[in-house]
CSV table of C-alpha atoms and ligand atoms in Angstrom, one decimal:
chain,number,residue,atom,x,y,z
A,1,MET,CA,-0.1,0.1,-0.1
A,2,ASN,CA,1.6,3.3,-1.0
A,3,GLU,CA,1.1,7.1,0.5
A,4,PHE,CA,-2.3,7.9,-2.1
A,5,ASP,CA,-3.9,4.3,-1.0
A,6,LEU,CA,-3.3,5.2,2.4
A,7,ILE,CA,-5.2,8.3,2.3
A,8,LYS,CA,-8.1,6.6,0.1
A,9,ARG,CA,-8.9,3.9,2.3
A,10,TYR,CA,-8.2,5.5,5.9
A,11,PHE,CA,-9.1,9.0,5.5
A,12,GLN,CA,-11.4,9.2,2.2
A,13,SER,CA,-13.2,6.1,1.5
A,14,GLY,CA,-15.8,3.9,3.3
A,15,GLY,CA,-18.2,6.8,3.9
A,16,LEU,CA,-15.5,8.4,7.0
A,17,THR,CA,-15.2,11.6,4.9
A,18,PRO,CA,-18.5,12.4,3.3
A,19,PRO,CA,-17.5,13.6,-0.2
A,20,VAL,CA,-19.9,16.4,-0.4
A,21,ALA,CA,-19.8,18.5,3.0
A,22,ASP,CA,-20.9,22.1,3.6
A,23,GLY,CA,-18.9,24.6,2.1
A,24,VAL,CA,-16.6,22.1,0.2
A,25,GLU,CA,-16.3,22.4,-3.3
A,26,LEU,CA,-13.3,20.5,-3.4
A,27,GLY,CA,-11.8,18.4,-0.3
A,28,ILE,CA,-9.1,15.7,-0.2
A,29,GLY,CA,-7.4,14.3,-3.3
A,30,ASP,CA,-6.2,17.5,-4.9
A,31,ASP,CA,-3.4,19.7,-4.4
A,32,CYS,CA,-5.5,22.1,-2.8
A,33,ALA,CA,-8.9,21.7,-0.7
A,34,LEU,CA,-11.4,24.5,-2.3
A,35,LEU,CA,-13.4,26.3,0.4
A,36,TYR,CA,-16.4,28.8,0.7
A,37,PRO,CA,-15.8,30.7,4.0
A,38,SER,CA,-19.1,32.6,5.1
A,39,VAL,CA,-19.3,36.2,4.4
A,40,ASP,CA,-19.0,38.2,7.5
A,41,ARG,CA,-17.4,35.5,9.6
A,42,LEU,CA,-13.3,36.1,10.8
A,43,LEU,CA,-11.7,32.6,9.9
A,44,ALA,CA,-10.0,31.3,12.9
A,45,VAL,CA,-7.3,28.9,12.3
A,46,SER,CA,-5.0,27.0,15.0
A,47,MET,CA,-2.8,24.1,15.1
A,48,ASP,CA,-1.5,21.5,17.7
A,49,THR,CA,1.0,18.6,17.1
A,50,LEU,CA,1.0,15.6,19.2
A,51,VAL,CA,4.3,14.1,19.6
A,52,ALA,CA,4.6,10.7,20.5
A,53,ASP,CA,5.8,10.1,24.2
A,54,VAL,CA,5.7,13.9,25.0
A,55,HIS,CA,1.9,14.3,24.4
A,56,PHE,CA,0.4,10.9,24.2
A,57,PRO,CA,2.0,7.6,25.6
A,58,ALA,CA,3.4,5.9,21.6
A,59,GLN,CA,1.5,2.8,23.0
A,60,GLY,CA,-1.6,4.1,23.7
A,61,ASP,CA,-5.1,3.0,22.1
A,62,PRO,CA,-4.9,4.3,18.3
A,63,ALA,CA,-8.3,5.2,18.4
A,64,LEU,CA,-8.0,7.4,21.2
A,65,ILE,CA,-4.7,9.1,20.0
A,66,GLY,CA,-7.1,10.1,16.7
A,67,GLU,CA,-9.5,11.5,19.3
A,68,ARG,CA,-7.3,13.3,21.3
A,69,ALA,CA,-5.7,14.9,18.4
A,70,LEU,CA,-8.5,16.5,17.1
A,71,ARG,CA,-10.0,17.3,20.7
A,72,VAL,CA,-7.8,18.9,21.5
A,73,ASN,CA,-7.5,21.3,18.1
A,74,LEU,CA,-11.5,21.8,18.7
A,75,SER,CA,-10.9,22.9,22.3
A,76,ASP,CA,-8.5,26.2,20.7
A,77,LEU,CA,-11.7,27.0,18.4
A,78,ALA,CA,-13.9,26.6,21.6
A,79,ALA,CA,-11.7,29.3,23.4
A,80,CYS,CA,-12.0,31.7,20.9
A,81,GLY,CA,-16.3,30.8,20.6
A,82,ALA,CA,-15.5,29.8,16.6
A,83,ARG,CA,-18.1,27.2,14.9
A,84,PRO,CA,-15.7,24.3,13.7
A,85,ARG,CA,-15.9,24.0,10.1
A,86,TRP,CA,-12.6,22.3,8.3
A,87,PHE,CA,-9.4,20.6,9.2
A,88,THR,CA,-6.1,19.1,7.6
A,89,LEU,CA,-4.5,16.1,8.9
A,90,ALA,CA,-0.4,16.2,8.8
A,91,LEU,CA,0.5,12.1,9.7
A,92,THR,CA,4.0,11.5,10.0
A,93,LEU,CA,4.1,7.7,10.8
A,94,PRO,CA,7.4,5.2,11.7
A,95,GLU,CA,6.0,2.5,9.4
A,96,MET,CA,2.3,1.4,7.6
A,97,ASP,CA,0.8,-0.5,10.5
A,98,LYS,CA,-2.6,-1.2,9.2
A,99,GLY,CA,-4.6,-2.0,12.5
A,100,TRP,CA,-3.1,1.4,14.0
A,101,LEU,CA,-4.2,3.4,11.2
A,102,ALA,CA,-7.6,1.7,10.7
A,103,SER,CA,-8.0,2.7,14.8
A,104,PHE,CA,-6.7,6.0,14.2
A,105,SER,CA,-9.1,7.0,11.4
A,106,GLN,CA,-11.7,5.8,13.2
A,107,GLY,CA,-11.2,7.5,16.5
A,108,LEU,CA,-10.6,10.7,14.6
A,109,LEU,CA,-13.6,11.0,12.5
A,110,ARG,CA,-16.0,9.7,14.7
A,111,VAL,CA,-14.9,13.0,16.5
A,112,ALA,CA,-15.1,15.1,13.4
A,113,ARG,CA,-18.5,13.7,12.9
A,114,GLN,CA,-19.6,14.7,16.5
A,115,TYR,CA,-18.6,17.9,15.8
A,116,ASP,CA,-19.1,18.7,12.7
A,117,ILE,CA,-16.0,19.5,11.1
A,118,HIS,CA,-14.7,18.0,7.7
A,119,LEU,CA,-11.1,16.8,7.1
A,120,VAL,CA,-10.4,18.2,3.7
A,121,GLY,CA,-6.6,17.5,3.2
A,122,GLY,CA,-2.9,16.5,4.5
A,123,ASP,CA,-0.1,15.1,4.2
A,124,THR,CA,1.2,12.0,4.9
A,125,THR,CA,5.2,11.2,5.8
A,126,LYS,CA,7.8,8.9,7.7
A,127,GLY,CA,9.3,9.1,10.5
A,128,PRO,CA,8.9,9.4,14.2
A,129,LEU,CA,5.2,9.3,15.0
A,130,SER,CA,3.5,12.7,15.0
A,131,ILE,CA,0.3,14.2,14.6
A,132,SER,CA,-0.5,17.8,13.6
A,133,VAL,CA,-3.8,18.8,13.5
A,134,GLN,CA,-5.0,22.6,11.4
A,135,VAL,CA,-8.7,23.5,12.5
A,136,HIS,CA,-10.5,25.9,10.9
A,137,GLY,CA,-13.4,27.8,12.3
A,138,GLU,CA,-15.1,30.7,11.9
A,139,VAL,CA,-16.7,33.4,14.3
A,140,GLU,CA,-18.7,36.7,14.2
A,141,PRO,CA,-16.1,39.1,14.3
A,142,LYS,CA,-17.6,40.9,17.7
A,143,LEU,CA,-18.0,37.5,19.2
A,144,ALA,CA,-14.1,36.2,18.8
A,145,LEU,CA,-12.8,35.5,22.2
A,146,ARG,CA,-9.2,36.9,22.9
A,147,ARG,CA,-6.9,36.8,25.6
A,148,ASP,CA,-6.4,40.5,25.4
A,149,ARG,CA,-10.0,41.8,26.3
A,150,ALA,CA,-9.9,41.0,30.2
A,151,SER,CA,-10.6,44.4,32.3
A,152,ALA,CA,-9.8,44.8,36.1
A,153,GLY,CA,-12.9,44.0,38.6
A,154,GLU,CA,-14.4,41.0,36.5
A,155,LEU,CA,-15.4,37.4,37.5
A,156,ILE,CA,-13.0,34.5,36.7
A,157,TYR,CA,-14.9,31.0,35.6
A,158,VAL,CA,-13.7,27.7,35.4
A,159,SER,CA,-15.6,24.9,33.2
A,160,GLY,CA,-16.1,21.4,34.9
A,161,THR,CA,-13.2,20.2,36.9
A,162,LEU,CA,-9.6,20.1,36.7
A,163,GLY,CA,-6.6,18.3,37.4
A,164,ASP,CA,-8.2,15.0,36.3
A,165,ALA,CA,-5.6,14.7,33.2
A,166,ALA,CA,-3.0,15.7,35.0
A,167,ALA,CA,-3.9,12.7,37.2
A,168,ALA,CA,-3.8,10.2,34.3
A,169,VAL,CA,-0.4,11.8,33.5
A,170,LYS,CA,0.7,11.0,36.8
A,171,ARG,CA,-0.5,7.2,36.4
A,172,PHE,CA,1.3,7.0,33.0
A,173,HIS,CA,4.4,7.5,34.9
A,174,GLY,CA,3.9,5.5,38.0
A,175,GLU,CA,3.4,8.2,40.1
A,176,VAL,CA,0.6,7.2,41.8
A,177,GLN,CA,-1.5,4.2,42.2
A,178,THR,CA,-5.5,4.3,42.4
A,179,ASP,CA,-8.5,2.1,42.4
A,180,GLU,CA,-9.6,1.3,38.8
A,181,GLU,CA,-12.6,3.3,38.8
A,182,SER,CA,-10.4,6.5,39.5
A,183,ALA,CA,-7.9,5.2,37.2
A,184,ASN,CA,-10.4,4.7,34.0
A,185,TYR,CA,-12.2,8.0,35.1
A,186,PHE,CA,-8.8,9.7,34.8
A,187,LEU,CA,-7.6,8.5,31.4
A,188,GLU,CA,-11.2,8.8,29.8
A,189,ARG,CA,-10.3,12.7,30.9
A,190,TYR,CA,-7.0,12.9,29.3
A,191,TYR,CA,-7.6,11.3,26.0
A,192,ARG,CA,-11.1,12.3,25.4
A,193,PRO,CA,-11.3,16.2,26.7
A,194,GLN,CA,-14.5,17.5,25.9
A,195,PRO,CA,-13.9,20.8,24.0
A,196,ARG,CA,-16.4,23.4,24.9
A,197,VAL,CA,-17.4,24.0,21.3
A,198,GLN,CA,-21.4,24.6,21.7
A,199,GLU,CA,-20.9,26.2,25.2
A,200,ALA,CA,-18.3,28.4,24.3
A,201,GLN,CA,-20.2,30.3,21.1
A,202,ALA,CA,-23.4,30.7,23.6
A,203,LEU,CA,-21.2,32.6,25.9
A,204,ALA,CA,-19.2,34.7,24.1
A,205,PRO,CA,-21.4,37.7,24.4
A,206,LEU,CA,-21.2,37.6,28.0
A,207,LEU,CA,-17.5,37.0,28.1
A,208,THR,CA,-14.6,39.7,27.7
A,209,ALA,CA,-12.0,37.1,28.0
A,210,ALA,CA,-11.3,33.4,27.6
A,211,ILE,CA,-8.4,30.7,27.2
A,212,ASP,CA,-8.9,26.5,27.2
A,213,ILE,CA,-6.6,25.1,30.1
A,214,SER,CA,-4.1,23.3,28.4
A,215,ASP,CA,-1.0,24.2,30.3
A,216,GLY,CA,-2.2,24.4,33.7
A,217,LEU,CA,-4.9,27.0,34.9
A,218,ILE,CA,-2.6,29.4,36.9
A,219,ALA,CA,0.0,29.4,33.5
A,220,ASP,CA,-2.8,29.6,30.8
A,221,LEU,CA,-4.6,32.2,33.3
A,222,GLY,CA,-1.2,34.1,33.3
A,223,HIS,CA,-1.3,34.2,29.6
A,224,ILE,CA,-4.7,36.5,29.8
A,225,CYS,CA,-3.6,38.8,32.3
A,226,GLU,CA,-0.6,39.3,30.6
A,227,ARG,CA,-2.1,40.2,27.0
A,228,SER,CA,-4.7,42.4,29.1
A,229,SER,CA,-2.4,43.7,31.5
A,230,VAL,CA,-4.1,42.8,34.4
A,231,GLY,CA,-3.6,40.9,38.0
A,232,ALA,CA,-5.5,38.0,38.7
A,233,THR,CA,-6.5,36.6,42.3
A,234,VAL,CA,-7.3,32.8,42.6
A,235,ASN,CA,-8.6,31.1,45.2
A,236,LEU,CA,-7.4,28.0,45.4
A,237,ASP,CA,-9.9,26.2,47.6
A,238,ARG,CA,-12.2,26.9,45.1
A,239,LEU,CA,-11.2,24.9,42.0
A,240,PRO,CA,-13.3,22.1,41.1
A,241,LEU,CA,-12.2,18.6,42.2
A,242,SER,CA,-13.5,15.5,40.9
A,243,ALA,CA,-14.6,12.7,43.4
A,244,PRO,CA,-11.8,10.4,41.8
A,245,LEU,CA,-8.7,13.4,42.1
A,246,ILE,CA,-10.4,13.6,46.1
A,247,ARG,CA,-10.2,9.9,46.7
A,248,SER,CA,-7.1,9.0,44.9
A,249,PHE,CA,-4.9,12.2,46.5
A,250,ASP,CA,-4.2,13.9,49.9
A,251,GLU,CA,-5.4,18.0,49.7
A,252,LYS,CA,-2.5,19.6,48.9
A,253,ASP,CA,-1.5,17.3,45.5
A,254,ALA,CA,-4.9,17.4,44.5
A,255,VAL,CA,-5.4,21.3,44.6
A,256,GLN,CA,-1.8,21.6,43.3
A,257,LEU,CA,-2.3,19.1,40.1
A,258,ALA,CA,-6.0,21.4,39.6
A,259,ALA,CA,-4.2,24.5,39.5
A,260,GLY,CA,-0.7,23.7,37.6
A,261,GLY,CA,-1.8,20.7,35.9
A,262,GLY,CA,-2.9,21.0,32.1
A,263,ASP,CA,-4.2,18.4,29.3
A,264,ASP,CA,-7.9,19.0,31.0
A,265,TYR,CA,-9.3,21.3,28.1
A,266,GLU,CA,-11.7,23.1,30.3
A,267,LEU,CA,-12.4,26.9,29.9
A,268,CYS,CA,-11.1,29.5,32.1
A,269,MET,CA,-13.3,33.0,31.4
A,270,PHE,CA,-13.9,36.3,32.5
A,271,VAL,CA,-17.1,37.2,33.1
A,272,PRO,CA,-17.9,41.4,33.8
A,273,GLN,CA,-20.0,41.4,37.2
A,274,THR,CA,-22.9,42.8,35.6
A,275,ALA,CA,-23.1,39.5,33.3
A,276,GLN,CA,-22.7,37.3,35.8
A,277,LYS,CA,-26.0,35.9,36.5
A,278,GLN,CA,-27.1,35.7,33.4
A,279,PHE,CA,-23.6,33.7,33.0
A,280,GLU,CA,-24.2,31.7,35.4
A,281,ASP,CA,-28.0,30.8,34.4
A,282,THR,CA,-27.1,30.2,30.3
A,283,ALA,CA,-23.9,27.6,31.4
A,284,ALA,CA,-26.5,25.6,33.6
A,285,SER,CA,-28.8,26.1,31.2
A,286,LEU,CA,-26.1,24.3,28.7
A,287,GLY,CA,-25.5,21.5,31.4
A,288,MET,CA,-22.1,22.7,32.0
A,289,PRO,CA,-20.6,23.2,35.3
A,290,VAL,CA,-19.1,26.5,36.2
A,291,SER,CA,-17.0,27.7,39.3
A,292,LEU,CA,-16.4,31.0,40.5
A,293,VAL,CA,-12.7,30.8,41.3
A,294,GLY,CA,-11.5,34.1,41.7
A,295,SER,CA,-11.3,37.7,40.3
A,296,SER,CA,-9.0,40.3,38.3
A,297,SER,CA,-7.7,43.2,39.8
A,298,ALA,CA,-5.6,46.4,38.4
A,299,ARG,CA,-3.8,46.5,41.3
A,300,HIS,CA,-1.2,43.9,40.7
A,301,GLN,CA,-0.2,42.1,37.5
A,302,GLY,CA,0.2,38.2,37.2
A,303,VAL,CA,-1.4,35.8,39.3
A,304,LYS,CA,-1.8,35.5,42.7
A,305,ALA,CA,-2.8,32.3,44.4
A,306,LEU,CA,-4.6,32.2,47.6
A,307,PHE,CA,-5.7,29.0,50.1
A,308,ARG,CA,-8.0,29.9,52.5
A,309,GLY,CA,-7.0,33.5,52.1
A,310,GLU,CA,-3.2,32.9,52.8
A,311,PRO,CA,-1.0,33.6,49.8
A,312,THR,CA,0.4,30.2,48.5
A,313,GLU,CA,3.3,29.3,46.3
A,314,LEU,CA,2.3,26.5,43.5
A,315,ASP,CA,5.4,24.0,42.8
A,316,SER,CA,4.9,24.7,39.0
A,317,THR,CA,3.5,26.9,36.4
A,318,GLY,CA,2.9,25.1,33.4
A,319,TYR,CA,4.5,22.6,31.0
A,320,GLN,CA,7.6,24.0,29.5
A,321,HIS,CA,8.9,22.3,26.0
A,322,PHE,CA,12.6,24.1,26.1
B,1,ADP,P1,0.9,17.1,-2.6
B,1,ADP,O1,1.7,16.4,-3.5
B,1,ADP,O2,0.1,18.0,-4.1
B,1,ADP,O3,1.5,18.0,-2.0
B,1,ADP,P2,0.3,14.9,-1.2
B,1,ADP,O4,0.3,13.5,-2.4
B,1,ADP,O5,0.9,14.9,-0.4
B,1,ADP,O6,-0.3,16.3,-2.4
B,1,ADP,O7,-1.5,14.3,-1.3
B,1,ADP,C1,-2.4,13.9,-2.0
B,1,ADP,C2,-3.6,14.4,-1.5
B,1,ADP,O8,-4.1,13.9,-0.1
B,1,ADP,C3,-4.1,15.8,-1.2
B,1,ADP,O9,-5.5,16.4,-1.3
B,1,ADP,C4,-3.5,15.8,0.3
B,1,ADP,O10,-4.3,17.3,0.6
B,1,ADP,C5,-4.1,14.6,0.9
B,1,ADP,N1,-3.8,14.3,2.3
B,1,ADP,C6,-2.1,13.6,2.3
B,1,ADP,N2,-2.5,13.0,3.6
B,1,ADP,C7,-3.6,13.1,4.1
B,1,ADP,C8,-4.0,12.9,5.3
B,1,ADP,N3,-3.1,12.4,6.3
B,1,ADP,N4,-5.4,13.0,5.8
B,1,ADP,C9,-6.0,13.5,4.7
B,1,ADP,N5,-5.7,14.2,3.6
B,1,ADP,C10,-4.4,13.9,3.4
B,2,MG,MG1,0.7,19.4,-5.3
């Protein structure tokens, strides 16, 4: 099987990638995809690369790796309040492993269907296992969520629970023993993060800024503070922790994972006080749990962490590649 057969078999045929999709004049198979962007929308473009044994265990379930590759990219679209449209896939594979490819493409394209985003092209090369996805979404110019629009005196919320994916990574490294139910929960949270795509689009009119939590709350919140020139105070005792996290770690480690651990792909959102009730009501109607974890301030720069009112230092602030 050569490269072209591979693309046809796993990414194009079998009804996995519909030949006709909304806004697609030409998809996989030509030199370029030809797309119809909507009028009066900004194109939101983002790319994330997943390297084996850095971003996922090389021996992991290929279907879950495929899911994760697209889910983490969709999370960036969510963080901008964008509606997913199209994506491209650059695959570097050490060998032509048909079983691996079949599962990987099934996992990837299952998520694509769920979020109504269409694979329109890519690139396939030989080398150490690495997966790059580039997503294209669309957003109304006024509703695009950015990191540089937060102000002092706003409320800081996060969605879902934090620290679960970081707990999975601790388990990969054999640094923690957990009961089986917790272990399965952490793995699910790591491999199948739920990008808050619909929720972010619905909440966008009520937010001034948002970011998805990929590197850890404190680090990612720091990006908003820096870009918006505001300070933030986070009450670590208010961070939303899952029951398995509380069960598996002592309090200090659980809070540390929730504040510093990445990979949860939940949203961190800035809400003006005047929009608080509407924000909470809308989130509830969407079935998305949200927690008020802090506020922004003009009195200092950067992120301050408090635990039961006392200033606290954290062990690490975000994953650094270099
Ligand atoms: P070119 O030589 O013009 O760069 P390629 O031979 O790399 O094109 O790819 C042929 C077609 O298959 C193109 O339409 C490309 O977008 C698509 N393609 C290549 N690899 C992938 C992939 N991993 N997933 C989806 N489409 C792919
Ligand atoms: Mg070409």
